[in-house]
Amino acid sequence: MKVLKFGGTSVQNAENIVKTIEICKESLQQEPLLVVVSAFGGITNKLIEASNVAASGSSDYETIFNEIAERHYQAIEELLTDTLRADCLLHVDALLTEFNEILQGLRLIGELSPRSLDLISSFGERLSAYIIAKAMVQQGIDADFLDAREVIKTDNTFGAAKVQIEKSYALIAQKVNASAKTFVATGFIASTASDNTTITLGRGGSDYSAALFAAALKASILEIWTDVDGMMTADPRKVRKAMPISHITYAEAMELSHFGAKVLEPRTVIPTMAERIPVIIKNTFNPYAQGTTITFDNASNSHKVQGISSIDEVSLITVQGSGMIGEAGISMRLFRAIAHAHINVILITQGSSEHSITFAILPKDVSNAIVVLSQEFELEIKTGLIDELRVVNDLSIIAAVGEKMKNIPGVAGKFFNTLGINGINIHAIAQGASELNISAVVSAVNCKKALNSLHETFFLSNSKTLNVFVVGTGIIGGELLNQIKAQHDTLIAQSNIDVRVIGISNIDGYVIQDKGIDLNRWEEEIKTKGSAPDLKAFVNEIKELNLRNSVFVDNTASYEVANCYEELLEKSISVVTPNKVANASDFSRYKQIHKLAAETGARFYYETNVGAGLPVISTLKDLIKSGDEIIKIEAILSGSLNFIFSNCSSSNDFLTAVKEARAKGYTEPDPKIDLSGKDVARKILILSREIGCEFNLDDVQIENCLSPESQKTETVEQLWHTLEQYDNALYAEKIKAAEAAGKRIKYIATYENGVARTEVKTIDSTHPFYNIMGSDNIISFTTARYRTQPLIVIGPGAGAAVTAAGVFADIIRIANF
């Protein structure tokens, strides 16, 4: 015999009930069935709502009652005809009349006891099971209604009754085996052994009812039919990439359901495991999906971790004090007091010093727990042997479950490292000696982030999703978005990296979409769905979203944006930027930013601060990490200045070269910024700091390329005038002398002997920079290992495409970290 259990969504309405009957028909072709059903979806909540409203003295319960009645009458109308419909209506009318009379009584007495609530809650299953039994008869199945109160007997704990197993099993077997009919039994409800009073097994008890029937009847299998394709590796409402689990053990299923997996009620496993009855979780709305099979062992599984689960709302209570050390019986007293107060303990952790015990409970039980523990340890608290009880609220429990974690090193390391690099603080840790699960208590605001991070680590270890927030969509930022769009599918296919742009901010406003922005229409999204420009609001929303693997990309030259780095890094949000402001700021701030990145596990990447897309900073870092000594750095670090000086000649004056560079977009709109030499100075400052020099910008010796008169100009037109009047003549002499000597003029940055400088230099053909033309950059590293032949990095040092590519490469490096 098979036992099939259908949940509330499976019997939500007549349409769904027809689907369940079809499933039953197909199963009946193989072997006899017993069917257990829940109340119609949402009805139990409506029953409780109506009883609470009635107990409050309000007549509004009548509206809720009418809604409940209508749901059932409509199902009868759609499912049954003729005599069956008339018989069913008589039965349903009687039940609804009884329910209505109870509600009227509640309104008069103004009190709702646990006993009354159990009776009221029973009507959902009693109505649904009777209607479904008649609907099966209508469809040609020899079915009959079975009221579980006849066969499942319990103690008198209303709301969460304890089943008397032996007695119940005997009654079930006697009842079912005496008939060849297909019984449709009520889930969730039972009756007391002492006086046959209606009682419930607690919310989710229908699964447990089905397991009791299966165990009592020695069923070949128990099928739990719900609205999902089985148990998942995580809650799909929180983890979009959650996957179905095809096979799982009883122990794993029990742990996952205990720690929040809603598909299966934890107690369901106990009776079936005792009888080694396989349990299959199936989808009523996708009946041919594989589902999840639960058995005693799972030799076919290759995953060390089977699932990641969570309990969303818990509180931690810590009992600690010097008087606990070495004192026998403290734990017994603590948990005895908690048990007597009927408080369920979800997680326990104790330090090896015995100085403290921490346990997790539901928030609703905190006040009661504090009262009973304060009474139990009143003397110890008064004398200072035990400190005041400490409570931490707004927490969640995250659990990784899998039998194959046992004796395999590295699982716990991956678990805690994943949380650490995503900036998720752990309040408490628990791992049983069985090594079946690893549990951690984290802040509730980090629950979703923790689930997604751990799921990616254990189930998508070959892939990584980056959640990117872009500030600045000018020449570089716009090109970056184009590159991400063009490369998105290739990165997924070839490297298993999914770069999702979640937020974009520019001068027109900002937009954030946690499922990712369509990069084909991001400009339209900002215009139609975006908020007004507000950098602070944008950053705050990024922090509030709290997504794993978040990357903030600053494509601006803005001081305001750079000033946001610290608060982002503090939240473990990585920062990628071509903006030199932060790395060229006061040394104390520079040091703080890098310290924050190291402490939080966030990445701070800025390869494009120097040399656009050239691997300058990464090369320097690698040299230093490998133990090489940097003796000298010499570099052309400005594509714009190199273009200008490369194009100056006796036939092409300085002014013409500057205008040409500006027209090509190599310089800033005001070329004075480039020609001041400060941008190059910032770059050599950054390289010097990478070596370990505690320099500020004032420590760099900077030669301005402009005459004093040109430096004082306020508009571009004024600059053109002074360049023609003063600078052309100045450079004409230098150019003439250089050409006569076979030399060239370059603007070169140098670090050597603890001194950093930028200057206009004349070099001959033996110098490695002599043939560097156009907007190219070149960086020469003279080191202890590269003393006679310096290590040289050369290539384009300006341009939106190469700079954006360098930023993109930094983003990808975070995925590969």
Tab-separated table of C-alpha atoms in Angstrom, residues 479-801:
chain	number	residue	atom	x	y	z
A	479	GLU	CA	32.105	51.962	-22.528
A	480	LEU	CA	32.343	49.684	-19.484
A	481	LEU	CA	28.594	48.985	-19.632
A	482	ASN	CA	28.920	48.171	-23.334
A	483	GLN	CA	31.767	45.764	-22.631
A	484	ILE	CA	29.870	44.019	-19.816
A	485	LYS	CA	26.828	43.646	-22.086
A	486	ALA	CA	28.886	42.289	-24.985
A	487	GLN	CA	30.830	39.818	-22.850
A	488	HIS	CA	28.076	38.710	-20.453
A	489	ASP	CA	27.037	35.455	-22.131
A	490	THR	CA	30.616	34.511	-23.003
A	491	LEU	CA	31.745	34.942	-19.405
A	492	ILE	CA	28.955	32.659	-18.210
A	493	ALA	CA	29.633	30.027	-20.874
A	494	GLN	CA	33.426	30.008	-20.677
A	495	SER	CA	34.256	31.161	-17.137
A	496	ASN	CA	31.031	30.621	-15.135
A	497	ILE	CA	31.065	34.277	-14.114
A	498	ASP	CA	27.766	36.158	-14.123
A	499	VAL	CA	28.347	39.915	-13.996
A	500	ARG	CA	24.995	41.489	-13.147
A	501	VAL	CA	24.730	45.266	-13.145
A	502	ILE	CA	22.313	45.932	-10.295
A	503	GLY	CA	22.620	49.699	-10.000
A	504	ILE	CA	23.639	52.634	-12.206
A	505	SER	CA	24.047	56.246	-11.080
A	506	ASN	CA	24.857	59.292	-13.198
A	507	ILE	CA	24.025	62.986	-13.431
A	508	ASP	CA	20.480	62.164	-14.609
A	509	GLY	CA	19.620	60.009	-11.596
A	510	TYR	CA	20.017	56.428	-10.456
A	511	VAL	CA	18.250	53.101	-10.746
A	512	ILE	CA	18.646	49.892	-8.724
A	513	GLN	CA	17.052	46.577	-9.749
A	514	ASP	CA	18.066	43.600	-7.637
A	515	LYS	CA	17.436	41.152	-10.488
A	516	GLY	CA	19.770	43.079	-12.756
A	517	ILE	CA	19.360	45.994	-15.183
A	518	ASP	CA	18.798	45.343	-18.886
A	519	LEU	CA	21.939	46.897	-20.378
A	520	ASN	CA	20.223	47.300	-23.732
A	521	ARG	CA	18.023	49.996	-22.217
A	522	TRP	CA	19.738	51.254	-19.076
A	523	GLU	CA	19.419	54.913	-20.113
A	524	GLU	CA	15.668	54.500	-20.546
A	525	GLU	CA	15.454	52.689	-17.187
A	526	ILE	CA	17.046	55.671	-15.432
A	527	LYS	CA	14.709	58.107	-17.160
A	528	THR	CA	11.493	56.122	-16.606
A	529	LYS	CA	12.120	54.243	-13.352
A	530	GLY	CA	15.045	56.045	-11.794
A	531	SER	CA	15.284	58.305	-8.775
A	532	ALA	CA	16.645	61.829	-8.768
A	533	PRO	CA	20.444	62.169	-8.624
A	534	ASP	CA	21.486	61.474	-5.034
A	535	LEU	CA	24.798	59.757	-4.380
A	536	LYS	CA	24.138	59.312	-0.660
A	537	ALA	CA	20.765	57.648	-1.304
A	538	PHE	CA	22.338	55.412	-3.957
A	539	VAL	CA	25.064	54.242	-1.569
A	540	ASN	CA	22.561	53.716	1.250
A	541	GLU	CA	20.394	51.531	-0.973
A	542	ILE	CA	23.440	49.472	-1.941
A	543	LYS	CA	24.197	48.873	1.724
A	544	GLU	CA	20.577	48.057	2.534
A	545	LEU	CA	20.349	45.544	-0.327
A	546	ASN	CA	23.282	43.756	1.304
A	547	LEU	CA	23.932	41.490	-1.685
A	548	ARG	CA	26.782	39.001	-1.690
A	549	ASN	CA	29.773	39.702	-3.957
A	550	SER	CA	28.792	43.350	-4.324
A	551	VAL	CA	31.158	45.536	-6.351
A	552	PHE	CA	31.020	49.344	-6.435
A	553	VAL	CA	32.594	50.744	-9.611
A	554	ASP	CA	33.557	54.433	-9.578
A	555	ASN	CA	34.169	55.692	-13.124
A	556	THR	CA	34.385	59.329	-12.089
A	557	ALA	CA	37.146	61.690	-11.024
A	558	SER	CA	34.912	62.878	-8.188
A	559	TYR	CA	36.080	63.571	-4.642
A	560	GLU	CA	32.497	63.096	-3.426
A	561	VAL	CA	32.277	59.563	-4.838
A	562	ALA	CA	35.753	58.654	-3.572
A	563	ASN	CA	34.704	59.755	-0.099
A	564	CYS	CA	32.162	56.899	-0.047
A	565	TYR	CA	34.777	54.130	-0.254
A	566	GLU	CA	35.232	53.642	3.475
A	567	GLU	CA	31.549	53.118	4.278
A	568	LEU	CA	31.256	50.669	1.380
A	569	LEU	CA	34.337	48.683	2.361
A	570	GLU	CA	33.079	48.530	5.948
A	571	LYS	CA	30.048	46.656	4.594
A	572	SER	CA	32.331	44.240	2.673
A	573	ILE	CA	31.417	45.862	-0.645
A	574	SER	CA	34.384	45.729	-3.007
A	575	VAL	CA	35.491	48.869	-4.828
A	576	VAL	CA	36.943	49.065	-8.348
A	577	THR	CA	37.965	52.415	-9.757
A	578	PRO	CA	40.118	54.360	-12.222
A	579	ASN	CA	39.581	57.373	-9.931
A	580	LYS	CA	42.948	58.348	-8.404
A	581	VAL	CA	41.519	60.616	-5.714
A	582	ALA	CA	41.482	58.082	-2.858
A	583	ASN	CA	44.889	56.551	-3.551
A	584	ALA	CA	46.447	60.003	-3.948
A	585	SER	CA	44.758	61.491	-0.877
A	586	ASP	CA	46.429	62.154	2.455
A	587	PHE	CA	48.555	59.141	3.412
A	588	SER	CA	46.620	58.468	6.617
A	589	ARG	CA	43.395	58.102	4.625
A	590	TYR	CA	45.135	56.002	1.979
A	591	LYS	CA	46.331	53.679	4.725
A	592	GLN	CA	42.877	53.495	6.343
A	593	ILE	CA	41.183	52.536	3.072
A	594	HIS	CA	43.642	49.714	2.415
A	595	LYS	CA	43.384	48.553	6.033
A	596	LEU	CA	39.587	48.424	5.795
A	597	ALA	CA	39.753	46.329	2.647
A	598	ALA	CA	42.138	43.891	4.317
A	599	GLU	CA	40.029	43.608	7.475
A	600	THR	CA	36.638	43.168	5.824
A	601	GLY	CA	37.681	40.847	3.030
A	602	ALA	CA	36.417	43.282	0.417
A	603	ARG	CA	38.598	43.941	-2.615
A	604	PHE	CA	39.929	47.397	-3.464
A	605	TYR	CA	41.231	47.263	-7.046
A	606	TYR	CA	42.569	50.272	-8.925
A	607	GLU	CA	44.790	48.939	-11.706
A	608	THR	CA	43.577	51.749	-13.991
A	609	ASN	CA	44.816	54.460	-11.589
A	610	VAL	CA	48.118	54.197	-13.476
A	611	GLY	CA	48.521	53.280	-17.131
A	612	ALA	CA	44.827	52.890	-18.086
A	613	GLY	CA	44.448	49.205	-18.981
A	614	LEU	CA	48.142	48.326	-18.662
A	615	PRO	CA	49.133	45.850	-15.897
A	616	VAL	CA	51.315	48.357	-14.069
A	617	ILE	CA	50.184	48.117	-10.454
A	618	SER	CA	49.688	44.345	-10.562
A	619	THR	CA	53.202	43.902	-11.997
A	620	LEU	CA	54.673	46.093	-9.263
A	621	LYS	CA	52.742	44.204	-6.562
A	622	ASP	CA	53.966	40.866	-7.909
A	623	LEU	CA	57.570	42.058	-7.893
A	624	ILE	CA	57.269	43.169	-4.280
A	625	LYS	CA	55.435	40.036	-3.137
A	626	SER	CA	58.076	37.838	-4.712
A	627	GLY	CA	60.769	39.624	-2.659
A	628	ASP	CA	62.326	41.781	-5.358
A	629	GLU	CA	63.778	45.178	-4.417
A	630	ILE	CA	62.578	48.208	-6.394
A	631	ILE	CA	65.541	50.431	-7.217
A	632	LYS	CA	64.033	52.813	-9.733
A	633	ILE	CA	60.761	53.515	-11.506
A	634	GLU	CA	60.826	55.646	-14.625
A	635	ALA	CA	57.676	56.203	-16.621
A	636	ILE	CA	55.685	58.122	-19.182
A	637	LEU	CA	52.330	58.081	-17.410
A	638	SER	CA	50.245	60.561	-19.353
A	639	GLY	CA	48.907	59.595	-22.762
A	640	SER	CA	47.786	63.163	-23.327
A	641	LEU	CA	51.181	64.720	-22.497
A	642	ASN	CA	53.052	62.103	-24.505
A	643	PHE	CA	50.791	62.820	-27.480
A	644	ILE	CA	51.424	66.553	-27.131
A	645	PHE	CA	55.205	66.287	-26.879
A	646	SER	CA	55.384	63.582	-29.566
A	647	ASN	CA	53.568	65.925	-31.966
A	648	CYS	CA	55.572	69.075	-31.180
A	649	SER	CA	58.117	69.895	-33.854
A	650	SER	CA	59.582	72.832	-35.656
A	651	SER	CA	56.643	72.601	-38.067
A	652	ASN	CA	53.952	71.918	-35.413
A	653	ASP	CA	54.042	74.277	-32.489
A	654	PHE	CA	53.080	73.593	-28.880
A	655	LEU	CA	49.657	75.295	-29.112
A	656	THR	CA	48.678	73.274	-32.183
A	657	ALA	CA	49.696	70.000	-30.485
A	658	VAL	CA	47.660	70.858	-27.368
A	659	LYS	CA	44.588	71.760	-29.435
A	660	GLU	CA	44.893	68.505	-31.392
A	661	ALA	CA	45.143	66.455	-28.188
A	662	ARG	CA	42.042	68.167	-26.805
A	663	ALA	CA	40.125	67.598	-30.037
A	664	LYS	CA	40.915	63.871	-29.886
A	665	GLY	CA	39.672	63.668	-26.302
A	666	TYR	CA	43.085	62.877	-24.826
A	667	THR	CA	43.060	65.830	-22.439
A	668	GLU	CA	40.484	67.081	-19.971
A	669	PRO	CA	38.112	69.785	-21.342
A	670	ASP	CA	40.489	72.222	-19.657
A	671	PRO	CA	43.960	71.054	-20.845
A	672	LYS	CA	45.553	73.023	-18.022
A	673	ILE	CA	44.706	70.082	-15.734
A	674	ASP	CA	46.858	67.713	-17.812
A	675	LEU	CA	49.608	70.236	-18.443
A	676	SER	CA	49.967	71.046	-14.746
A	677	GLY	CA	51.657	67.664	-14.281
A	678	LYS	CA	49.586	66.932	-11.175
A	679	ASP	CA	47.853	63.932	-12.724
A	680	VAL	CA	51.224	62.349	-13.485
A	681	ALA	CA	52.390	63.278	-9.991
A	682	ARG	CA	49.418	61.420	-8.487
A	683	LYS	CA	50.339	58.342	-10.511
A	684	ILE	CA	53.985	58.270	-9.412
A	685	LEU	CA	52.766	58.938	-5.863
A	686	ILE	CA	50.528	55.854	-6.069
A	687	LEU	CA	53.407	53.721	-7.389
A	688	SER	CA	55.698	55.058	-4.660
A	689	ARG	CA	53.141	54.142	-2.005
A	690	GLU	CA	52.926	50.620	-3.408
A	691	ILE	CA	56.633	50.306	-2.702
A	692	GLY	CA	56.046	51.394	0.873
A	693	CYS	CA	56.860	55.108	0.791
A	694	GLU	CA	54.717	57.171	3.155
A	695	PHE	CA	54.512	60.077	0.701
A	696	ASN	CA	51.896	62.763	0.267
A	697	LEU	CA	51.399	64.688	-2.962
A	698	ASP	CA	53.402	67.593	-1.558
A	699	ASP	CA	56.416	65.271	-1.362
A	700	VAL	CA	56.453	64.826	-5.140
A	701	GLN	CA	58.572	67.336	-7.060
A	702	ILE	CA	56.310	68.509	-9.883
A	703	GLU	CA	57.321	70.485	-12.966
A	704	ASN	CA	54.386	72.332	-14.523
A	705	CYS	CA	54.470	72.213	-18.332
A	706	LEU	CA	52.979	75.701	-18.614
A	707	SER	CA	54.380	79.185	-18.331
A	708	PRO	CA	53.335	81.182	-15.233
A	709	GLU	CA	51.015	83.236	-17.440
A	710	SER	CA	49.207	80.170	-18.797
A	711	GLN	CA	48.878	78.696	-15.310
A	712	LYS	CA	46.856	81.755	-14.257
A	713	THR	CA	44.252	81.533	-17.031
A	714	GLU	CA	40.596	80.860	-16.159
A	715	THR	CA	39.116	79.865	-19.530
A	716	VAL	CA	40.237	77.733	-22.443
A	717	GLU	CA	40.178	80.779	-24.729
A	718	GLN	CA	42.512	82.604	-22.373
A	719	LEU	CA	44.763	79.530	-22.353
A	720	TRP	CA	44.951	79.473	-26.139
A	721	HIS	CA	46.005	83.123	-26.062
A	722	THR	CA	48.787	82.682	-23.467
A	723	LEU	CA	50.048	79.473	-25.092
A	724	GLU	CA	50.494	81.356	-28.332
A	725	GLN	CA	52.033	84.406	-26.667
A	726	TYR	CA	54.349	82.744	-24.126
A	727	ASP	CA	54.581	78.953	-24.325
A	728	ASN	CA	55.066	78.546	-28.060
A	729	ALA	CA	58.265	80.566	-27.943
A	730	LEU	CA	59.475	78.693	-24.838
A	731	TYR	CA	58.983	75.287	-26.395
A	732	ALA	CA	60.137	76.346	-29.847
A	733	GLU	CA	63.626	76.847	-28.449
A	734	LYS	CA	63.579	73.487	-26.617
A	735	ILE	CA	62.256	71.679	-29.693
A	736	LYS	CA	64.838	73.270	-31.979
A	737	ALA	CA	67.685	72.346	-29.646
A	738	ALA	CA	66.375	68.764	-29.224
A	739	GLU	CA	65.957	68.220	-32.975
A	740	ALA	CA	69.434	69.550	-33.620
A	741	ALA	CA	70.871	67.056	-31.143
A	742	GLY	CA	68.745	64.156	-32.406
A	743	LYS	CA	66.766	64.133	-29.134
A	744	ARG	CA	63.103	64.237	-28.139
A	745	ILE	CA	61.124	65.943	-25.389
A	746	LYS	CA	59.142	63.771	-22.981
A	747	TYR	CA	57.278	64.319	-19.730
A	748	ILE	CA	58.710	61.686	-17.392
A	749	ALA	CA	57.923	60.592	-13.843
A	750	THR	CA	60.669	59.063	-11.741
A	751	TYR	CA	61.082	57.408	-8.378
A	752	GLU	CA	64.641	56.788	-7.207
A	753	ASN	CA	66.551	56.984	-3.930
A	754	GLY	CA	63.433	57.903	-1.967
A	755	VAL	CA	62.560	60.831	-4.235
A	756	ALA	CA	59.567	61.072	-6.579
A	757	ARG	CA	59.449	63.729	-9.304
A	758	THR	CA	57.823	64.637	-12.614
A	759	GLU	CA	59.633	66.737	-15.202
A	760	VAL	CA	60.038	67.726	-18.835
A	761	LYS	CA	63.141	65.893	-20.038
A	762	THR	CA	65.099	65.740	-23.257
A	763	ILE	CA	66.229	62.178	-24.079
A	764	ASP	CA	68.418	60.708	-26.811
A	765	SER	CA	67.881	57.660	-29.006
A	766	THR	CA	69.554	55.319	-26.508
A	767	HIS	CA	66.797	55.893	-23.991
A	768	PRO	CA	64.040	53.217	-24.015
A	769	PHE	CA	61.399	55.974	-24.063
A	770	TYR	CA	62.745	57.639	-27.210
A	771	ASN	CA	60.380	55.885	-29.626
A	772	ILE	CA	57.266	56.035	-27.460
A	773	MET	CA	54.889	58.074	-29.589
A	774	GLY	CA	51.240	59.100	-29.607
A	775	SER	CA	49.255	58.402	-26.444
A	776	ASP	CA	51.245	55.319	-25.367
A	777	ASN	CA	52.553	54.879	-21.822
A	778	ILE	CA	55.708	53.118	-20.757
A	779	ILE	CA	56.854	52.095	-17.291
A	780	SER	CA	60.341	50.845	-16.559
A	781	PHE	CA	61.065	48.925	-13.342
A	782	THR	CA	64.708	48.653	-12.358
A	783	THR	CA	64.984	46.100	-9.581
A	784	ALA	CA	67.543	43.899	-7.905
A	785	ARG	CA	66.573	41.143	-10.328
A	786	TYR	CA	66.018	43.409	-13.350
A	787	ARG	CA	69.057	45.639	-12.802
A	788	THR	CA	70.873	45.513	-16.147
A	789	GLN	CA	67.759	45.063	-18.255
A	790	PRO	CA	64.739	46.806	-16.636
A	791	LEU	CA	61.290	45.199	-16.743
A	792	ILE	CA	59.190	47.310	-19.110
A	793	VAL	CA	55.409	47.593	-19.467
A	794	ILE	CA	54.296	49.461	-22.606
A	795	GLY	CA	51.017	50.138	-24.371
A	796	PRO	CA	48.098	52.553	-24.759
A	797	GLY	CA	47.878	54.865	-21.767
A	798	ALA	CA	44.699	56.693	-22.687
A	799	GLY	CA	41.346	56.033	-24.296
A	800	ALA	CA	37.954	54.936	-23.061
A	801	ALA	CA	38.117	51.399	-24.463
